[in-house]
PDB file of C-alpha atoms in Angstrom:
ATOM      1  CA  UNK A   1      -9.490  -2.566  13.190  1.00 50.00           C
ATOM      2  CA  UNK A   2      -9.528  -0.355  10.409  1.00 49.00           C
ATOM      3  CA  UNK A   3      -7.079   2.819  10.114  1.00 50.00           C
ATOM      4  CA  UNK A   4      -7.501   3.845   6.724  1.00 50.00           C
ATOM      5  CA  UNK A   5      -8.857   7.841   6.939  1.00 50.00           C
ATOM      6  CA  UNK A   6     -10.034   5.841  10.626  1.00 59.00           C
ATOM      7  CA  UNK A   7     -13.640   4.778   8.821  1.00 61.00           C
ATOM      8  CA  UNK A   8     -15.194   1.793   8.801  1.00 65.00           C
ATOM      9  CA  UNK A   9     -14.650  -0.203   6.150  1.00 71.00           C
ATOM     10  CA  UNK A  10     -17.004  -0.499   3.619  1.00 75.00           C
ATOM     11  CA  UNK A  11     -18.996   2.926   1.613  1.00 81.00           C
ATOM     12  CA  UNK A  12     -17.722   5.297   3.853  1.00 82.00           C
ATOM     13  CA  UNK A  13     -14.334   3.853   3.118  1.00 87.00           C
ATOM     14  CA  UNK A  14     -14.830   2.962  -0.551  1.00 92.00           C
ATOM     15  CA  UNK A  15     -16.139   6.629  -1.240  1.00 92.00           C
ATOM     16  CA  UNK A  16     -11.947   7.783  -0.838  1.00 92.00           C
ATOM     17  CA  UNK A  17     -10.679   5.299  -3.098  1.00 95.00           C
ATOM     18  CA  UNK A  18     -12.919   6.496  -5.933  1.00 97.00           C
ATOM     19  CA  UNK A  19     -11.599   9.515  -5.583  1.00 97.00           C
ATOM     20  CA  UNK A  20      -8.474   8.029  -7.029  1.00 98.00           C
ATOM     21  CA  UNK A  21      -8.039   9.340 -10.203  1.00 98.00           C
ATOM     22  CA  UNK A  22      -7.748   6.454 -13.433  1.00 97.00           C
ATOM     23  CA  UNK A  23      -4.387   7.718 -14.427  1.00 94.00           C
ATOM     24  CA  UNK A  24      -2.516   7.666 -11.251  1.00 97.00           C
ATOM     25  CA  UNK A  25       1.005   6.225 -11.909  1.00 96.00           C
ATOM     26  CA  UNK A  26       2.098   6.248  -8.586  1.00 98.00           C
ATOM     27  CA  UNK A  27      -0.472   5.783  -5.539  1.00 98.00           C
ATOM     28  CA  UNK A  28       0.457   6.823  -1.957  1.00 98.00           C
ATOM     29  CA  UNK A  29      -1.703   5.307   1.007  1.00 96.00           C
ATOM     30  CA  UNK A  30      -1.267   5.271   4.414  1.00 92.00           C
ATOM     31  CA  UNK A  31      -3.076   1.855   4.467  1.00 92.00           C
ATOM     32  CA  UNK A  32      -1.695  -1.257   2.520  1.00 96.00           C
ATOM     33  CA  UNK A  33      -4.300  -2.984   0.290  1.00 97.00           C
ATOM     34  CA  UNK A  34      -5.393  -6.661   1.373  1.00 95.00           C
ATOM     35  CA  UNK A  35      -2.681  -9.303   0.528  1.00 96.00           C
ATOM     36  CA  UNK A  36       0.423  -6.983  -0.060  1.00 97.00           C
ATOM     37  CA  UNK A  37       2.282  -5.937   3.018  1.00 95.00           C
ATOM     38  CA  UNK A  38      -0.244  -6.308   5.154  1.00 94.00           C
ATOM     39  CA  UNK A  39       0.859  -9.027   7.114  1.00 91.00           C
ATOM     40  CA  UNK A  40       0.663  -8.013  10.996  1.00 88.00           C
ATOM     41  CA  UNK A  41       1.637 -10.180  13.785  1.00 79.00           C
ATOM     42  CA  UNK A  42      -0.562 -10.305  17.181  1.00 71.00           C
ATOM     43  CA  UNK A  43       2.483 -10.589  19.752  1.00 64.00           C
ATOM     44  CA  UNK A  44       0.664 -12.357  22.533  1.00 64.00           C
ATOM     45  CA  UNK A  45      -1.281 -14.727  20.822  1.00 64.00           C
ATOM     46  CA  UNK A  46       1.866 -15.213  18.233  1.00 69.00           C
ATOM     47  CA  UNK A  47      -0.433 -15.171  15.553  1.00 75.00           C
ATOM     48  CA  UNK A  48      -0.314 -13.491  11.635  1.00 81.00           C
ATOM     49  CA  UNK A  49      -3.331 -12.107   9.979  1.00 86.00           C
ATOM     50  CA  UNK A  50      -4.064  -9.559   6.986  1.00 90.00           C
ATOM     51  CA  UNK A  51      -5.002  -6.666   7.773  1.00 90.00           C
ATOM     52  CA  UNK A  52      -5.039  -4.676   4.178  1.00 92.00           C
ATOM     53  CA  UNK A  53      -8.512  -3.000   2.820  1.00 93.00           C
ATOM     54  CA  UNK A  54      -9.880  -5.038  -0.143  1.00 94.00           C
ATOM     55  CA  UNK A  55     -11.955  -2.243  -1.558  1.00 96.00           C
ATOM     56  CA  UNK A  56      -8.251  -0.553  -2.124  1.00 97.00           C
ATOM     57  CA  UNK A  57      -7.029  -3.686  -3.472  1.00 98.00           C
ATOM     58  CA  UNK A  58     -10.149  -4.041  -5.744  1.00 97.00           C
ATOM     59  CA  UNK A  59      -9.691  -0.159  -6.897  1.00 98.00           C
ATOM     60  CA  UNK A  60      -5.754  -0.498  -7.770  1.00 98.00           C
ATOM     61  CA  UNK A  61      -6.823  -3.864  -9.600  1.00 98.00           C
ATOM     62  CA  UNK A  62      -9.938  -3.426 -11.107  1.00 98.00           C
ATOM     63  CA  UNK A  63     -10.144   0.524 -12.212  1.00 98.00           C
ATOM     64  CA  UNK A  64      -6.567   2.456 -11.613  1.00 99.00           C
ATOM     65  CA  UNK A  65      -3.553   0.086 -11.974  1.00 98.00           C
ATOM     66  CA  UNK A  66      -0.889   2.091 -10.926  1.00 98.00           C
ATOM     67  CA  UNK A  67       2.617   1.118 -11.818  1.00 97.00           C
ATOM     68  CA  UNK A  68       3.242   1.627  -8.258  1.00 98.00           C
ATOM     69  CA  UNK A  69       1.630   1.919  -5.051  1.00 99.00           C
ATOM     70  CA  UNK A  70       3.622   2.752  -1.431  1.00 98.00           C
ATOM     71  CA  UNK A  71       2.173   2.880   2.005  1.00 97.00           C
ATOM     72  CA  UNK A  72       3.801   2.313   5.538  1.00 91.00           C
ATOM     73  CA  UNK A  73       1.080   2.128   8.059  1.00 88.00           C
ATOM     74  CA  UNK A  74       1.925  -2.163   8.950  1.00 90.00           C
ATOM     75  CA  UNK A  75       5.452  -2.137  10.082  1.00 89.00           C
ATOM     76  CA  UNK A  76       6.119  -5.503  10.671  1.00 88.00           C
ATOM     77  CA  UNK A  77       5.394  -6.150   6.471  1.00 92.00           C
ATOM     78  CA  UNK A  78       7.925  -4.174   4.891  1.00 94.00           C
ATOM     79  CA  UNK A  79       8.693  -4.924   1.333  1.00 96.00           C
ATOM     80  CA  UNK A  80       7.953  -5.436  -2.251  1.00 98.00           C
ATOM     81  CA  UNK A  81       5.368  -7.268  -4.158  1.00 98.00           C
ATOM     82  CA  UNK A  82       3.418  -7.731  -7.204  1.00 98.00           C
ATOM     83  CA  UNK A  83       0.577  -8.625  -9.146  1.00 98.00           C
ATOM     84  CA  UNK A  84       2.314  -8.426 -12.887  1.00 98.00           C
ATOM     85  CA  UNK A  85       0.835  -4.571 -13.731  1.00 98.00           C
ATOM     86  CA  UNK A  86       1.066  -2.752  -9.790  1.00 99.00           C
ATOM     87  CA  UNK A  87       4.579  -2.927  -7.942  1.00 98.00           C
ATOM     88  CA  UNK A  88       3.569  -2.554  -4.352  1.00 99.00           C
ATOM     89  CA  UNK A  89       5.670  -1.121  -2.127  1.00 98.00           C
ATOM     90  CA  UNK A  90       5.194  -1.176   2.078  1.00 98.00           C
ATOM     91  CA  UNK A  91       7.956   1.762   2.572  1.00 97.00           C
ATOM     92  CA  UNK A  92       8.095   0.828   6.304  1.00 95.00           C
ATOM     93  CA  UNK A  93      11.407   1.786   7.647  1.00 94.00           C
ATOM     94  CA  UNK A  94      10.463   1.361  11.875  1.00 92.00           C
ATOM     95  CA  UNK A  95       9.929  -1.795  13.602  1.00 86.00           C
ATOM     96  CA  UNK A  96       6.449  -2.368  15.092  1.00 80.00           C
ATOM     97  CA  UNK A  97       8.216  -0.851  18.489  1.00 85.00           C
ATOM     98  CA  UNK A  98       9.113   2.600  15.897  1.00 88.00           C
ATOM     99  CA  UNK A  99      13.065   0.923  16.063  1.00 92.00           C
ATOM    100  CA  UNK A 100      14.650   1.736  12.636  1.00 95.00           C
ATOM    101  CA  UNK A 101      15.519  -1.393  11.125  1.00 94.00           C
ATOM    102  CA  UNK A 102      14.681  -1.267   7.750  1.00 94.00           C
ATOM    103  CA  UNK A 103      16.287   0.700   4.933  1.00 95.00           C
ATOM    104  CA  UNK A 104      15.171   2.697   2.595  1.00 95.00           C
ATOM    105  CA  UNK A 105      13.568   1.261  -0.540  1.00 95.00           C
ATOM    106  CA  UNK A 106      14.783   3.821  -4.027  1.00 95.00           C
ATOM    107  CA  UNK A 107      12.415   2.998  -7.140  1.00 94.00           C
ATOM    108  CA  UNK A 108      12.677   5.044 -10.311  1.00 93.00           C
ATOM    109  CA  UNK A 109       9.109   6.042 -12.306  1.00 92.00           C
ATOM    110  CA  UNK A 110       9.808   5.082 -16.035  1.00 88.00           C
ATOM    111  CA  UNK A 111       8.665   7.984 -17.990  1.00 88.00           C
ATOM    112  CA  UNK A 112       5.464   8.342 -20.277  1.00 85.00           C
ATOM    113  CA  UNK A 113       6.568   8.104 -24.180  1.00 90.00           C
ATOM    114  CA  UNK A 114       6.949  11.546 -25.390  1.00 92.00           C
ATOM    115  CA  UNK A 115       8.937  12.856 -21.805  1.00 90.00           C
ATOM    116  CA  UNK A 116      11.967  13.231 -21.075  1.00 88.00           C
ATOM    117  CA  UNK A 117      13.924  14.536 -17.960  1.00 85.00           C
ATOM    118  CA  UNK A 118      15.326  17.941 -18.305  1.00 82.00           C
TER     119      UNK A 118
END
C-alpha cells in the first residue's frame, strides 16, 4: 500500500519529491521515508513491516538533507531518529485506533549564520 499523494510508487511518485527544493531546512511529509518511523504493525497476523517510500529516503539523503524532516501518516512509529545530517521526526500524536497517546514533540530550527530572531 502506498499513501504518499495515493500514487504508486515509483516515477509517478518520485516526480513530487524532486520537486523538493535543495535548500529545504525543514521537510514536511505526510509519508515517512523507508527505515525512519515507518514501522507499522499488521494486528492479526502480529507482524511488523516498513512501510516508508525509499525514493523519499533516497531524495532527503542523496540531494536535499534537511536538518529536519516530520511526517505523521504511521501512527504506531512515533518518534525520533537519525542518520548524522537529517533529524527525522514521526510527529504522530494518535494511536493507530486515532486514541491520543502520544505527546507532542517541540524542536527548535537553529538559525542560518547571519540571522537572528527579532
Amino acid at each position: 500500500e502506498n499513501f504518499a499523494y495515493y500514487r504508486p510508487r515509483g516515477e509517478p511518485l518520485l516526480e513530487k519529491w524532486n520537486l523538493i527544493p535543495d535548500s529545504t531546512d525543514v521537510l514536511l511529509t505526510h509519508t515517512p521515508p523507508l527505515g525512519h518511523g515507518d514501522l507499522v504493525l499488521r494486528w492479526i497476523a502480529q507482524v511488523h513491516f516498513r512501510v516508508g517510500d525509499v525514493d523519499l529516503l533516497n531524495t532527503i539523503e542523496n540531494r536535499v538533507k534537511p536538518k529536519f524532516h516530520v511526517f505523521g501518516h504511521i501512527h504506531e512509529d512515533a518518534g525520533v531518529t537519525t542518520n548524522g545530517v537529517t533529524t527525522f521526526i514521526n510527529a504522530s500524536i494518535c494511536s493507530h485506533d486515532l486514541k491520543v497517546v502520544n505527546p507532542p514533540i517541540l524542536f527548535d530550527v537553529p538559525l542560518k549564520p547571519g540571522f537572528e530572531k527579532s
